[in-house]
XYZ file of C-alpha atoms in Angstrom:
587
model
C 110.529 164.046 -0.218
C 107.849 162.395 1.958
C 110.515 161.131 4.146
C 111.606 164.575 4.840
C 108.398 165.839 5.594
C 107.608 162.951 7.900
C 111.119 163.723 9.670
C 110.134 167.329 10.030
C 106.652 166.462 11.483
C 108.048 164.122 13.775
C 110.664 166.675 14.934
C 107.857 169.403 15.732
C 105.672 167.068 17.491
C 108.730 165.690 19.506
C 109.857 169.207 20.414
C 106.224 170.262 21.310
C 105.866 167.370 23.581
C 109.039 167.743 25.434
C 108.112 171.117 25.855
C 104.858 170.368 27.637
C 106.990 168.221 29.871
C 108.646 171.405 31.442
C 106.580 173.201 33.839
C 107.286 177.051 34.580
C 108.260 178.054 38.071
C 104.766 179.624 37.930
C 103.360 176.496 36.683
C 105.243 174.601 39.533
C 104.079 177.108 42.120
C 100.533 176.962 41.213
C 100.265 173.170 41.426
C 102.176 173.308 44.797
C 99.529 175.203 46.120
C 96.660 173.170 44.694
C 98.042 169.891 45.830
C 98.298 171.480 49.447
C 94.915 172.754 49.605
C 93.225 169.650 48.352
C 94.940 167.346 50.854
C 92.064 167.739 53.484
C 89.251 169.224 50.906
C 89.622 166.529 48.198
C 92.474 164.050 48.240
C 91.679 162.680 44.842
C 92.029 166.187 43.206
C 95.485 166.426 45.215
C 96.441 163.220 43.387
C 95.407 164.296 40.043
C 97.442 167.581 40.298
C 100.526 165.692 41.910
C 100.644 163.175 38.969
C 100.279 166.253 36.507
C 103.545 167.780 38.206
C 105.259 164.269 38.220
C 105.084 164.414 34.163
C 107.495 167.056 34.059
C 111.141 166.327 33.439
C 112.578 168.445 36.345
C 113.955 166.561 39.092
C 112.702 169.222 41.808
C 109.065 168.810 40.368
C 109.192 165.021 40.408
C 110.742 165.077 43.949
C 107.745 167.217 45.264
C 105.029 165.286 43.423
C 106.238 161.983 44.562
C 106.530 163.314 48.210
C 103.213 164.567 47.886
C 101.785 161.628 46.644
C 103.238 159.563 49.627
C 101.041 161.449 51.930
C 97.886 161.518 49.547
C 97.784 158.007 48.957
C 98.437 157.083 52.506
C 95.227 159.643 53.235
C 93.675 156.906 51.057
C 94.785 154.134 53.317
C 97.322 152.894 50.445
C 100.424 152.215 52.571
C 102.378 150.238 50.212
C 102.231 152.791 47.285
C 102.598 155.433 49.794
C 105.997 153.942 50.619
C 107.359 153.623 46.815
C 106.387 157.311 46.221
C 108.573 158.170 49.207
C 111.374 156.381 47.863
C 110.973 157.703 44.327
C 110.908 161.408 45.912
C 114.164 160.717 47.723
C 115.888 159.226 44.672
C 114.944 162.462 42.551
C 116.044 164.492 45.423
C 119.534 163.103 45.371
C 119.861 163.978 41.798
C 119.461 167.568 42.475
C 122.513 169.658 43.162
C 123.118 171.074 46.821
C 121.516 174.467 47.356
C 119.538 176.309 49.538
C 116.115 175.390 47.314
C 117.145 171.560 47.613
C 117.182 171.912 51.346
C 113.831 173.538 51.407
C 112.365 170.773 48.871
C 113.836 167.963 51.482
C 111.911 169.652 54.383
C 108.746 169.525 52.333
C 109.290 165.747 51.838
C 109.936 165.277 55.215
C 106.587 167.054 56.291
C 104.560 165.053 53.837
C 105.964 161.914 54.918
C 105.778 162.618 58.532
C 102.120 163.274 57.954
C 101.712 160.276 56.077
C 103.338 158.277 59.483
C 101.079 160.189 61.684
C 97.810 159.270 59.643
C 98.949 155.542 59.592
C 99.306 155.905 63.558
C 103.172 155.636 63.623
C 103.710 158.289 65.880
C 107.546 157.564 66.560
C 108.299 157.777 62.830
C 106.344 160.811 62.281
C 108.260 162.807 64.877
C 111.473 161.531 63.535
C 110.482 163.123 60.224
C 109.236 166.240 61.624
C 112.329 166.976 63.696
C 114.679 166.140 60.444
C 112.375 168.763 58.231
C 112.625 171.216 60.968
C 116.140 171.071 61.312
C 116.634 171.747 57.596
C 113.829 174.488 57.767
C 115.773 176.301 60.906
C 119.007 175.986 58.865
C 117.696 177.847 55.983
C 115.770 180.333 58.146
C 112.192 179.168 56.586
C 109.915 180.408 59.072
C 106.771 179.232 57.613
C 107.824 175.732 57.072
C 108.964 175.416 60.637
C 105.778 176.887 61.874
C 104.030 173.826 60.275
C 106.625 171.389 61.882
C 106.204 172.762 65.359
C 102.353 172.486 64.757
C 102.768 168.858 63.791
C 105.063 168.132 66.673
C 102.311 169.601 69.124
C 99.547 167.415 67.769
C 101.668 164.090 68.239
C 102.375 165.439 71.863
C 98.840 165.579 72.402
C 98.305 162.222 70.592
C 100.602 160.450 73.375
C 99.329 162.369 76.248
C 101.745 165.314 76.597
C 98.921 168.017 76.889
C 100.715 170.654 78.987
C 103.696 170.577 76.440
C 101.262 170.360 73.233
C 99.417 173.596 74.849
C 102.172 175.571 75.713
C 103.907 174.918 71.892
C 100.563 175.797 70.127
C 100.015 179.171 72.280
C 103.544 180.369 71.053
C 102.664 179.498 67.653
C 99.395 181.445 67.718
C 101.147 184.333 69.257
C 103.981 184.174 66.372
C 101.535 184.065 63.809
C 99.522 186.913 64.881
C 102.760 189.019 65.328
C 103.929 187.995 61.648
C 100.460 188.320 59.547
C 102.229 189.781 57.192
C 104.361 186.976 56.100
C 101.232 185.048 55.253
C 98.818 185.082 52.295
C 95.160 186.060 53.550
C 93.932 182.496 52.807
C 97.038 180.697 54.126
C 96.668 182.929 57.417
C 93.071 181.991 57.888
C 93.960 178.340 57.263
C 96.886 178.448 59.927
C 94.475 179.973 62.568
C 91.836 177.726 61.997
C 94.406 174.734 62.591
C 96.134 176.287 65.445
C 92.758 176.871 67.222
C 91.506 173.687 66.597
C 94.697 171.821 67.796
C 94.775 173.975 70.907
C 91.038 173.205 71.692
C 91.791 169.360 71.220
C 94.824 169.438 73.606
C 92.197 171.064 76.284
C 89.520 168.620 75.520
C 92.096 165.675 75.672
C 93.513 167.197 78.765
C 90.115 167.002 80.485
C 89.687 163.440 79.406
C 92.539 162.625 81.617
C 91.566 165.205 84.395
C 87.697 164.995 84.605
C 87.683 167.140 87.809
C 88.898 170.047 85.984
C 85.739 171.248 84.376
C 87.332 174.658 83.192
C 89.299 172.656 80.625
C 86.135 172.263 78.748
C 85.339 176.002 78.788
C 88.731 176.396 77.239
C 88.201 173.744 74.712
C 84.815 175.093 73.672
C 86.040 178.632 72.965
C 88.869 177.610 70.872
C 86.913 175.450 68.764
C 84.703 178.230 68.164
C 87.037 180.452 67.008
C 88.579 177.698 64.863
C 84.982 177.390 63.145
C 85.195 180.833 62.651
C 88.371 181.051 60.866
C 87.699 177.771 58.680
C 85.124 178.966 56.252
C 87.100 178.412 53.277
C 88.529 174.943 54.923
C 85.705 172.491 54.879
C 87.668 169.880 56.727
C 88.750 172.008 59.395
C 85.269 173.309 59.746
C 83.411 170.042 59.896
C 86.129 168.364 62.338
C 85.979 171.423 64.590
C 82.183 171.237 64.742
C 82.472 167.462 65.475
C 84.763 168.222 68.454
C 82.668 171.238 69.700
C 79.657 168.645 69.845
C 81.934 166.492 71.938
C 82.474 169.428 74.378
C 78.687 169.742 74.717
C 78.388 166.147 75.330
C 80.922 165.983 78.094
C 79.313 169.168 79.794
C 75.643 167.101 79.575
C 74.069 169.577 77.076
C 72.750 167.020 74.786
C 70.592 169.247 72.973
C 73.142 171.324 71.636
C 75.321 168.160 71.022
C 72.800 166.271 69.072
C 72.108 169.393 66.811
C 75.852 169.879 66.231
C 76.343 166.336 65.386
C 73.591 166.469 62.921
C 75.230 169.449 61.174
C 78.458 167.186 60.959
C 76.681 164.438 59.191
C 75.150 166.835 56.632
C 78.429 168.584 56.018
C 80.409 165.167 55.991
C 77.857 163.786 53.295
C 78.258 167.208 51.167
C 82.201 167.035 51.157
C 82.411 163.105 51.115
C 84.417 162.957 54.481
C 83.876 159.187 55.454
C 85.991 159.371 58.244
C 84.352 162.568 59.990
C 81.054 160.918 58.913
C 81.812 157.817 60.996
C 82.761 159.607 63.967
C 79.585 161.831 63.923
C 77.543 158.569 63.684
C 79.149 157.099 66.735
C 78.907 160.069 68.809
C 75.084 160.383 68.149
C 74.843 156.768 69.088
C 76.842 157.691 72.147
C 74.029 160.527 73.157
C 71.174 158.023 72.698
C 72.732 155.461 74.730
C 73.572 158.040 77.499
C 69.861 159.024 77.365
C 68.668 155.307 77.433
C 67.413 155.401 73.934
C 68.952 152.052 72.931
C 67.028 151.229 69.672
C 68.255 154.471 68.240
C 71.574 154.248 69.698
C 72.039 150.942 67.646
C 71.032 152.228 64.523
C 73.766 155.019 64.762
C 76.448 152.503 66.143
C 75.680 150.013 63.167
C 76.037 153.192 60.923
C 79.385 153.793 62.396
C 80.763 149.950 61.814
C 79.766 150.169 57.993
C 81.429 153.236 57.454
C 84.551 152.020 59.318
C 84.866 149.024 57.406
C 85.471 151.536 54.209
C 88.327 153.546 55.556
C 91.354 152.565 57.559
C 91.020 155.839 59.884
C 88.374 154.888 62.129
C 89.603 151.656 64.192
C 89.140 153.308 67.655
C 85.587 154.195 66.605
C 84.969 150.731 65.302
C 86.560 149.630 68.741
C 84.272 151.541 70.864
C 81.116 151.130 68.858
C 81.403 147.150 69.300
C 81.968 147.911 73.219
C 78.818 149.682 73.605
C 76.852 147.522 71.551
C 77.908 144.582 73.440
C 76.673 146.615 76.559
C 73.279 147.290 74.523
C 72.522 143.786 73.860
C 73.489 142.733 77.435
C 70.820 145.333 78.674
C 68.368 143.957 76.199
C 68.769 140.128 77.279
C 70.207 139.116 73.919
C 73.381 137.368 74.987
C 74.479 135.722 71.620
C 74.561 139.454 70.210
C 76.107 140.670 73.178
C 78.812 138.077 73.062
C 79.412 138.441 69.422
C 80.279 142.330 69.788
C 82.198 141.820 72.966
C 84.644 139.407 71.288
C 84.970 141.749 68.331
C 85.977 144.649 71.043
C 88.346 142.167 72.711
C 90.188 140.954 69.515
C 90.844 144.485 68.470
C 91.347 146.083 71.844
C 94.883 144.596 72.859
C 96.300 145.183 69.542
C 95.188 148.799 69.356
C 96.044 149.869 72.890
C 99.600 148.162 72.785
C 100.386 149.894 69.506
C 99.353 153.318 71.284
C 101.489 152.605 74.388
C 104.250 151.702 72.320
C 104.206 154.958 70.130
C 103.926 156.901 73.520
C 106.989 155.397 74.976
C 108.882 155.856 71.831
C 107.986 159.537 71.462
C 108.481 160.228 74.847
C 111.880 158.405 74.882
C 113.247 160.477 71.560
C 112.189 163.836 73.065
C 114.058 163.050 76.263
C 112.685 165.135 79.266
C 109.747 166.145 76.933
C 110.772 169.658 76.336
C 111.524 170.852 72.713
C 113.903 173.521 72.278
C 112.373 176.738 71.493
C 113.300 177.088 67.592
C 110.553 179.463 67.032
C 112.214 182.081 69.339
C 115.486 181.507 67.569
C 114.438 181.832 64.226
C 112.164 185.126 64.923
C 115.255 186.722 66.125
C 117.380 185.662 63.212
C 114.986 186.662 60.926
C 114.836 190.422 62.469
C 118.564 190.629 63.064
C 120.282 189.127 59.931
C 120.874 192.409 58.337
C 122.380 193.778 61.480
C 125.040 191.269 62.087
C 128.114 192.944 63.947
C 131.533 192.247 64.894
C 130.503 190.643 68.339
C 127.937 188.181 66.899
C 130.413 187.032 64.323
C 132.817 186.250 67.240
C 130.143 184.226 68.904
C 129.452 182.233 65.575
C 133.312 181.428 65.704
C 133.404 180.219 69.252
C 130.089 178.564 68.484
C 131.688 176.872 65.452
C 134.830 175.695 67.587
C 132.641 174.165 70.233
C 130.325 172.131 67.729
C 133.852 170.807 66.263
C 135.089 169.951 69.514
C 131.728 168.216 70.330
C 131.626 166.340 66.918
C 135.320 165.147 67.499
C 134.236 163.904 70.839
C 131.229 162.318 69.608
C 133.250 160.372 67.072
C 135.903 159.291 69.712
C 132.935 157.930 71.922
C 131.399 156.086 68.953
C 134.685 154.549 68.019
C 135.214 153.486 71.390
C 131.782 151.936 71.848
C 132.089 150.288 68.590
C 135.775 148.715 69.486
C 133.739 147.473 72.830
C 130.800 146.234 70.806
C 132.940 144.187 68.242
C 135.134 142.790 70.848
C 131.837 141.542 72.797
C 130.401 140.066 69.505
C 133.776 138.285 68.646
C 133.975 136.989 72.349
C 130.333 135.523 72.162
C 130.610 134.042 68.809
C 133.880 132.249 70.016
C 132.163 130.735 73.142
C 129.205 129.523 70.813
C 131.610 127.642 68.411
C 133.305 126.151 71.881
C 129.829 125.213 73.052
C 129.061 123.407 69.671
C 132.448 121.380 70.252
C 131.692 118.455 72.498
C 135.388 118.357 73.633
C 134.933 121.734 74.847
C 131.642 120.909 76.989
C 133.781 118.756 79.302
C 136.584 121.290 79.749
C 133.924 123.911 80.396
C 132.226 121.722 83.343
C 135.624 121.500 84.847
C 136.269 125.046 84.402
C 133.001 125.835 86.348
C 133.695 123.166 88.952
C 137.279 124.968 89.753
C 135.568 128.312 89.825
C 133.410 126.891 92.566
C 136.103 125.358 94.576
C 138.292 128.445 94.445
C 136.322 131.203 96.044
C 139.380 132.909 97.514
C 140.160 134.596 94.207
C 137.065 136.621 94.340
C 136.865 140.008 95.882
C 134.490 140.326 98.716
C 132.362 143.365 99.310
C 132.714 144.924 102.306
C 128.991 144.641 103.607
C 129.396 140.880 103.634
C 133.183 140.355 104.954
C 131.937 139.428 108.403
C 129.632 137.066 107.237
C 130.833 133.045 107.049
C 128.918 130.294 105.845
C 129.981 126.873 105.463
C 131.871 125.775 102.109
C 129.469 122.935 101.347
C 126.468 125.026 102.018
C 127.929 127.909 99.538
C 128.609 125.086 96.890
C 125.135 124.145 97.172
C 123.620 127.546 96.740
C 125.769 127.867 93.707
C 124.703 124.613 92.343
C 121.149 125.600 92.714
C 121.742 129.104 91.086
C 123.443 127.287 88.138
C 120.756 124.978 87.743
C 118.071 128.166 87.618
C 120.457 129.575 84.965
C 120.268 126.624 82.661
C 116.351 126.496 82.893
C 116.695 130.346 81.802
C 114.499 131.221 85.253
C 116.386 134.406 84.923
C 114.168 135.581 82.019
C 111.135 136.127 84.268
C 110.259 139.420 85.466
C 109.908 138.220 89.137
C 113.730 136.649 89.126
C 114.385 139.032 92.354
C 116.635 138.282 95.444
C 113.371 137.218 97.317
C 112.006 135.080 94.813
C 115.577 133.075 94.184
C 115.851 132.910 97.745
C 112.700 130.963 98.252
C 113.062 128.916 95.218
C 116.536 127.649 96.188
C 115.364 127.363 99.847
C 117.713 129.720 101.633
C 117.433 133.244 103.132
C 118.252 136.583 101.116
C 121.191 137.314 103.388
C 123.052 134.159 102.505
C 122.133 134.103 98.679
C 123.419 137.817 98.566
C 126.629 136.791 100.480
C 127.191 133.809 98.005
C 126.411 135.822 94.777
C 128.890 138.661 95.977
C 131.727 136.130 97.260
C 131.527 133.793 93.934
C 130.565 136.195 91.241
C 131.909 139.221 92.719
C 128.809 141.662 92.102
C 125.292 142.288 93.571
C 122.229 140.251 92.952
C 120.861 142.833 90.848
C 124.076 143.185 88.899
C 124.012 139.562 88.587
C 120.589 138.961 87.227
C 120.853 141.959 84.629
C 124.211 140.743 83.278
C 122.514 137.413 82.812
C 119.589 138.895 80.976
C 121.763 141.106 78.745
C 123.846 138.154 78.018
C 121.094 136.265 76.790
C 119.946 139.278 74.395
C 123.417 139.314 72.874
C 123.331 135.593 72.417
C 120.024 135.508 70.749
C 121.051 138.564 68.463
C 124.069 136.752 67.217
C 122.403 133.503 66.691
C 118.675 134.215 66.042
C 118.480 137.045 62.819
C 114.560 136.965 63.766
C 115.472 138.140 67.140
C 117.291 141.425 65.812
C 114.031 142.718 64.190
C 112.009 142.728 67.482
C 111.360 146.344 68.872
C 113.441 147.375 72.091
C 110.104 146.874 74.042
C 109.387 143.497 72.823
C 113.049 142.406 73.756
C 113.045 143.892 77.140
C 109.809 142.124 77.928
C 111.341 138.860 76.424
C 114.080 139.024 79.173
C 111.878 140.251 82.037
C 112.771 144.050 82.110
C 109.673 145.940 82.981
C 110.113 148.951 80.429
C 112.514 149.797 77.391
C 114.251 152.583 78.646
C 115.717 150.634 81.697
C 116.575 147.654 79.459
C 118.470 150.001 76.738
C 120.333 151.717 79.615
C 121.736 148.125 81.020
C 122.144 147.135 77.435
C 124.453 150.266 76.727
C 126.344 149.813 79.669
C 127.216 146.387 78.747
C 127.885 146.700 75.279
C 128.628 150.518 74.722
C 125.855 150.907 71.983
C 122.037 150.647 71.739
C 120.246 147.386 70.969
C 119.295 148.629 67.419
C 122.950 149.681 66.825
C 124.338 146.262 68.267
C 121.588 144.291 65.821
C 122.629 146.176 62.902
C 126.490 145.707 63.312
C 126.188 141.797 63.487
């Protein structure tokens, strides 16, 4: 009897426990809203709510919970755990059957992870996730989510210096939200208006920083920051950050009294709401005012406060950098060389790393966006949203034609890819065979003979028209080729200054003779000859050195003397048919 009662009790408790691990749709929706509202207001609360959702047995709930945790943990500076949660979110997402809801959930996760990458400072990765998520939102007609993606992409454009594009996109979003206020709850509408006005003001402010003669940009920034503050009464983070930026505008205008007052407001609000990152910036900005007004002792106090707070957060690297720059200047003015040296070293040790990272991100973002103009998805979606119920025969015909065109382009794209891969694989096999031959001592002797034979029979090479009337003594030609091959063996062509004038001077001839000999013996211009040597070197290194394959495109370009990653990638694709990354992954 006792055994039966124990079994029944276990069954009842187990059933009750299992029921607790299933959220209703209402509970799921409520937790979603709580998580989103606390990302900026109180990230610890967002994590608590996300962990609460993650206890559910529903894969959909677990995917959303882990996606939001990926962002929340990055806000706390925990990159490793953030990446683990993203992988978990994707694993749960794969278990969900295909549906419109699944695509919407996937777009949420892409947004969370894009935000995490943005906070980490990886703008290139962030924009990849935003564009992927926006494509899903456009596909299912989710206007509200697409607004988020457009806003985030505009913020990235501002971060990398595309100010005019950012301003254009944000203004379009602002107009769209005003026209479609009925699509949002009152709280959501106010939050979006606050964020949009803050981002718009920030773009004008940043644009001014690059064009300081255009003072009118500051007036626009001030106007939109004040609007952002008005809309953000229920959003402490936006209110504090907008006030902070408004103080910056006063500072740029030379209105130190209003700037100082605004920064002290920010210090108070940041302490009240435990916003260490904003508190750090406010202390830095107060120090900056006191430096500008030559109150150096006061400035040092606030710079040191900024440094102390920056040590506790991963979000204030730039403030830490600038703080040490000004401390070095102050100590230099105060004739304290040991401290001036100390802070100048801190600045120099961190500057190169920070600046290089930002420049690489700007290059990657601009490269991925082509000419920098994003297609106007908002206009497309707005029309689709209003006209879905009025589809007529003409529109259906249009979609059929569009489908046919897309299929044609897909087939063409697949064929082009196959052709490129065949070319690449053939090239890889050719280089591998050459490497094996070079490792064979018997081949080395044959190879030297082949080079000598090539040098002694120049009549087989087609001459370019511009050099056809020029004639040089054959012994002199052989000497120039010999010296060129010597430079090749020393890898001189990896230098950025391996140009026609440089090489002519190096081998003690003139540019006309050198150009003529290269055209005659190698059948190409000097520029083509130089580029081919560099690209062949990269291909060889990728095949033989697994570490080399992990380098960024920019790093590889610099290693062989190209001035930028774009021109290198273009030359590499022309030679191999694929990008450097595709080539490396295919080996």
